[in-house]
XYZ file of C-alpha atoms in Angstrom:
345
model
C 17.969 -26.314 14.728
C 14.668 -27.272 15.270
C 15.408 -27.258 18.965
C 16.384 -23.590 18.806
C 13.673 -21.982 16.524
C 10.939 -23.968 19.150
C 12.530 -22.305 22.141
C 12.636 -18.961 20.032
C 8.806 -19.451 19.449
C 8.086 -19.986 22.732
C 9.895 -16.987 23.918
C 7.922 -15.093 21.224
C 4.532 -16.252 22.702
C 5.924 -15.039 26.112
C 6.637 -11.899 25.418
C 3.344 -11.291 23.381
C 1.491 -12.619 26.320
C 3.367 -9.840 28.646
C 2.487 -7.201 25.298
C -0.932 -8.149 25.965
C -0.832 -7.640 29.666
C 1.043 -3.973 29.573
C -1.414 -3.395 26.512
C -4.563 -4.084 28.304
C -3.001 -2.033 31.334
C -2.666 0.884 29.368
C -5.493 0.765 27.014
C -7.841 -0.212 30.149
C -8.991 4.135 30.287
C -7.544 5.414 27.702
C -7.379 6.080 23.617
C -7.728 2.360 22.112
C -8.163 -0.770 23.943
C -7.701 -4.130 23.355
C -9.148 -4.568 19.993
C -6.027 -3.269 18.594
C -4.135 -6.355 20.150
C -2.348 -9.076 17.370
C -2.162 -11.975 20.023
C -5.780 -12.683 20.148
C -6.965 -16.006 21.232
C -8.402 -17.278 18.268
C -4.521 -15.947 16.334
C -2.893 -17.807 19.178
C -4.125 -21.190 18.201
C -4.073 -20.674 14.666
C -0.106 -20.226 14.985
C -0.283 -23.209 17.489
C -1.370 -25.259 14.487
C 0.610 -24.257 12.121
C 3.364 -24.655 13.777
C 2.375 -28.505 15.043
C 1.421 -28.705 11.276
C 4.812 -27.654 10.104
C 6.678 -30.400 12.383
C 4.265 -32.687 11.546
C 5.192 -32.244 8.205
C 8.794 -32.114 8.282
C 8.281 -35.300 10.098
C 6.920 -37.237 7.125
C 8.901 -35.534 4.902
C 12.195 -37.307 6.817
C 10.407 -40.614 7.146
C 9.493 -40.553 3.085
C 13.080 -39.708 2.223
C 14.047 -42.385 4.467
C 12.221 -45.275 3.156
C 13.392 -43.805 -0.235
C 16.963 -44.136 0.913
C 16.630 -47.729 2.337
C 14.730 -49.165 -0.925
C 17.731 -47.802 -3.172
C 20.071 -49.614 -0.912
C 17.957 -52.369 -0.948
C 18.099 -52.286 -4.671
C 21.582 -51.797 -4.921
C 22.303 -54.884 -2.890
C 19.487 -56.813 -4.638
C 21.195 -56.131 -8.342
C 24.630 -57.827 -6.938
C 22.949 -60.663 -5.811
C 20.820 -61.180 -9.151
C 24.074 -60.792 -10.772
C 25.967 -63.772 -9.091
C 22.642 -65.808 -8.778
C 22.532 -65.586 -12.727
C 26.305 -66.449 -12.795
C 25.449 -69.620 -10.365
C 22.294 -70.443 -13.049
C 24.612 -70.046 -16.239
C 26.986 -72.624 -14.222
C 24.904 -75.040 -13.226
C 23.711 -75.477 -17.138
C 26.280 -75.397 -18.602
C 27.668 -78.444 -16.285
C 24.200 -79.893 -17.578
C 24.471 -79.487 -20.917
C 28.507 -80.342 -21.103
C 28.767 -83.316 -18.753
C 30.982 -86.204 -19.790
C 30.419 -88.431 -17.013
C 30.221 -92.290 -18.318
C 27.846 -93.278 -14.953
C 25.432 -91.597 -15.236
C 23.271 -89.040 -16.213
C 21.667 -88.224 -12.867
C 23.697 -84.900 -12.046
C 23.583 -83.773 -15.078
C 19.837 -83.604 -14.671
C 20.224 -82.286 -11.138
C 22.290 -79.468 -12.353
C 19.826 -78.431 -15.628
C 17.046 -78.370 -12.974
C 19.072 -76.214 -10.482
C 20.450 -74.301 -13.551
C 16.765 -73.594 -14.579
C 15.146 -72.970 -10.599
C 17.701 -70.718 -10.151
C 16.768 -68.475 -13.342
C 13.506 -68.250 -12.254
C 14.120 -67.076 -8.727
C 16.151 -64.135 -10.444
C 13.759 -63.324 -12.561
C 11.600 -62.767 -9.736
C 14.330 -61.066 -7.579
C 14.655 -58.462 -10.746
C 10.920 -58.500 -10.829
C 10.911 -57.670 -6.975
C 13.335 -54.825 -7.332
C 11.749 -52.797 -10.190
C 8.903 -53.074 -8.065
C 10.517 -50.963 -5.124
C 11.647 -48.449 -7.535
C 8.447 -47.811 -9.190
C 5.913 -48.437 -6.767
C 7.875 -47.161 -3.927
C 10.766 -45.141 -4.365
C 10.156 -42.338 -6.808
C 6.494 -41.249 -5.611
C 8.108 -40.883 -2.269
C 10.858 -39.082 -3.685
C 8.251 -37.469 -5.582
C 6.927 -36.207 -2.899
C 9.465 -35.084 -0.643
C 10.880 -33.135 -3.770
C 6.986 -31.728 -5.157
C 5.493 -27.859 -5.164
C 2.170 -28.840 -3.296
C 5.503 -29.118 0.407
C 7.331 -26.588 -0.162
C 4.717 -24.259 -1.529
C 2.889 -24.913 2.235
C 5.868 -24.769 4.180
C 6.483 -21.045 2.609
C 2.771 -19.980 3.359
C 3.723 -20.774 6.515
C 6.720 -18.662 6.974
C 5.247 -16.178 5.431
C 2.616 -16.076 8.066
C 5.140 -16.617 10.683
C 7.550 -13.005 9.368
C 3.482 -11.226 8.861
C 2.821 -12.363 12.370
C 6.385 -10.866 13.595
C 5.454 -7.676 12.359
C 2.057 -7.352 13.673
C 3.219 -7.858 16.960
C 6.378 -4.997 16.285
C 3.191 -3.030 15.166
C 1.309 -3.966 18.500
C 3.634 -2.135 20.503
C 4.371 0.938 17.869
C -0.030 1.330 18.391
C 1.096 0.841 22.504
C 3.703 3.424 21.813
C 1.522 5.894 19.909
C -1.445 5.538 22.533
C 1.055 6.388 25.766
C 2.511 9.374 23.663
C -1.574 10.275 23.078
C -2.587 10.321 26.721
C 0.758 12.271 27.915
C 0.101 14.917 25.496
C -3.622 14.830 24.692
C -5.252 17.410 21.760
C -2.016 16.442 20.070
C -3.064 16.195 16.406
C -0.436 14.991 15.052
C 0.261 12.520 17.706
C -3.539 11.323 17.189
C -3.462 11.146 13.645
C -0.126 8.737 13.800
C -2.001 6.227 16.661
C -4.650 6.580 14.107
C -2.381 5.556 11.015
C -0.716 2.931 13.462
C -4.081 1.486 14.214
C -4.805 0.924 10.570
C -1.552 -0.629 9.531
C -2.671 -2.700 12.732
C -5.936 -3.912 11.236
C -5.002 -4.448 8.428
C -2.150 -6.752 9.187
C -4.432 -9.022 11.370
C -6.275 -8.615 9.006
C -3.820 -10.122 6.506
C -2.489 -12.276 9.326
C -6.140 -13.881 9.279
C -6.272 -14.816 5.738
C -2.592 -16.044 5.607
C -3.158 -18.114 8.622
C -5.934 -20.035 7.334
C -4.190 -20.692 3.969
C -1.153 -21.827 5.194
C -3.266 -23.982 7.870
C -5.255 -25.489 4.785
C -2.082 -26.053 2.707
C -0.182 -27.615 5.292
C -2.943 -30.152 6.590
C -3.662 -31.082 2.907
C 0.125 -31.801 2.512
C -0.312 -33.707 5.895
C -3.372 -35.711 4.591
C -1.063 -36.704 1.414
C 1.798 -37.830 3.358
C -0.061 -39.813 5.821
C -2.270 -41.457 2.546
C 0.470 -42.159 -0.028
C 3.182 -43.169 3.254
C 0.973 -45.698 4.064
C 0.270 -46.864 0.441
C 3.549 -47.438 -0.415
C 4.460 -49.339 2.634
C 1.692 -51.283 1.732
C 2.770 -52.163 -2.138
C 6.546 -52.917 -0.677
C 5.183 -55.293 1.400
C 2.948 -56.858 -1.147
C 5.869 -56.641 -3.587
C 8.613 -58.606 -1.338
C 5.082 -61.211 -0.137
C 4.652 -61.784 -3.751
C 8.704 -62.524 -3.994
C 8.877 -64.747 -1.650
C 5.798 -66.709 -2.173
C 6.545 -67.368 -5.867
C 10.722 -68.488 -4.930
C 8.718 -70.984 -2.113
C 7.116 -72.590 -5.351
C 10.448 -72.671 -7.254
C 12.215 -74.593 -4.179
C 9.631 -76.900 -3.626
C 9.696 -78.169 -7.764
C 13.438 -77.771 -7.557
C 13.181 -79.810 -4.079
C 10.875 -82.494 -5.575
C 12.874 -83.424 -8.690
C 15.728 -83.199 -6.565
C 14.760 -86.203 -4.039
C 13.378 -88.116 -6.700
C 16.657 -88.079 -8.626
C 18.050 -89.512 -5.556
C 15.988 -91.988 -4.192
C 16.226 -92.803 -7.641
C 20.227 -93.249 -7.368
C 19.427 -95.250 -4.212
C 16.761 -98.177 -5.320
C 19.421 -98.231 -9.031
C 21.779 -101.518 -7.823
C 25.503 -100.982 -7.697
C 27.572 -100.737 -11.082
C 30.227 -103.959 -10.801
C 33.671 -103.060 -10.883
C 35.990 -104.594 -13.351
C 39.069 -106.601 -11.979
C 37.889 -106.747 -8.562
C 40.080 -108.502 -6.190
C 38.369 -111.894 -4.316
C 37.963 -111.919 -0.646
C 40.712 -113.159 1.095
C 40.807 -116.610 2.427
C 40.262 -116.940 5.794
C 43.258 -116.178 8.584
C 43.082 -119.818 10.138
C 43.551 -121.782 6.840
C 46.217 -119.302 5.224
C 48.148 -119.727 8.576
C 47.418 -123.207 8.592
C 48.977 -124.201 4.736
C 51.921 -121.543 5.067
C 52.655 -122.121 8.788
C 53.330 -125.874 7.938
C 55.591 -124.841 4.875
C 57.778 -122.463 6.751
C 61.061 -123.658 7.387
C 63.592 -122.010 9.651
C 62.085 -118.916 9.487
C 61.096 -118.331 6.232
C 58.247 -119.298 3.825
C 57.616 -120.933 0.702
C 58.678 -120.197 -2.823
C 55.142 -117.031 -3.074
C 57.228 -115.608 0.395
C 53.823 -113.813 1.633
C 50.336 -114.803 2.335
C 47.705 -112.027 3.335
C 46.306 -112.733 6.768
C 42.736 -111.184 8.587
C 43.320 -109.475 12.726
C 41.488 -111.565 15.092
C 42.232 -109.917 17.742
C 43.329 -105.608 17.992
C 46.870 -104.426 18.944
C 47.855 -101.114 19.991
C 51.451 -100.473 18.883
C 54.122 -99.675 21.458
C 57.022 -98.378 19.313
C 57.183 -95.843 16.764
C 57.865 -99.047 13.913
C 54.753 -101.273 14.796
C 51.589 -100.727 13.580
C 48.082 -100.695 14.956
C 45.881 -103.172 14.318
C 41.850 -103.710 14.743
C 39.421 -106.732 13.844
C 38.880 -107.231 10.487
C 41.911 -105.766 9.067
C 44.165 -107.117 6.283
C 48.052 -107.469 7.010
C 50.594 -109.113 4.306
C 52.302 -111.366 6.142
C 56.260 -112.135 4.982
C 57.701 -113.867 8.083
C 56.071 -116.910 10.396
C 57.435 -117.408 13.859
C 56.457 -119.744 16.659
C 57.800 -118.839 19.932
C 56.569 -120.065 22.908
C 53.604 -121.268 21.028
C 52.821 -118.039 19.818
C 53.090 -116.944 16.247
C 54.559 -113.941 15.852
C 54.317 -112.370 12.323
C 56.754 -110.255 10.318
C 54.941 -107.821 8.771
């Protein structure tokens, strides 16, 4: 749509310039002259200035609208994150306050600290979302939908319509001038020409006044757009920076508390376990005792002993086991074959 509008404006200016050249040629030696033309240099400059202001303010409006949409989307997403973070904070607090662990309260304290820190971070997130809404989205939305921009645009559009009317009236004056030259002394033609020229002069005067008003209004809106949009961007950055700084402080404090709890755990002695199984006796000792008590491939009344693996062994079938040095195995039978002890596990 904008491309079509630009093309139409360029065509209109080209036609106006051509009309100006033709009218100058017609009026060089006859009645009237170039003073009756609507498309003089000053008016053309005014028109081009308004065209640039119109494009600039429209682009500024679109950018403001994009910022509002982006901030609103960020607020929606942030609200969901706030909800999830608050739930996590409540879960951590609940575990820390209702812990039933009998081996210590370290994790309970850590959970309470985490819940407290998470609640503070979500509070900061809520403040950020509120600031983005009130300090960024609402002012920009008000300007996008506000009256100053629309009023300035209406003035520019009225000027554009009056300019087109003036161009048409200039053509009418040129026709009247040509007719007067064709029929000199015709009072009716002269009166119509004078009326057409008077109307053209009125249009030119009104165009000059309206053009200045429209240009001043559009320039004021453009300046306000530039100033306000920059201010809101700075406010958004400041709000985000404050949020991240405070969250970092909370995380630093929480991290220090967590590290302290971990160091306390590592420094404390390991709790003793009840009914701890004593370490198994050395393999040589056990094997020497029970091997001497083995008769015909059977053991004594105990029927088994515990042995430590001294050499690794890789299983060669599904009924064998992989053994590594330091493993303990229960030996149920011992065979002495070719001076090698063979154990049934």
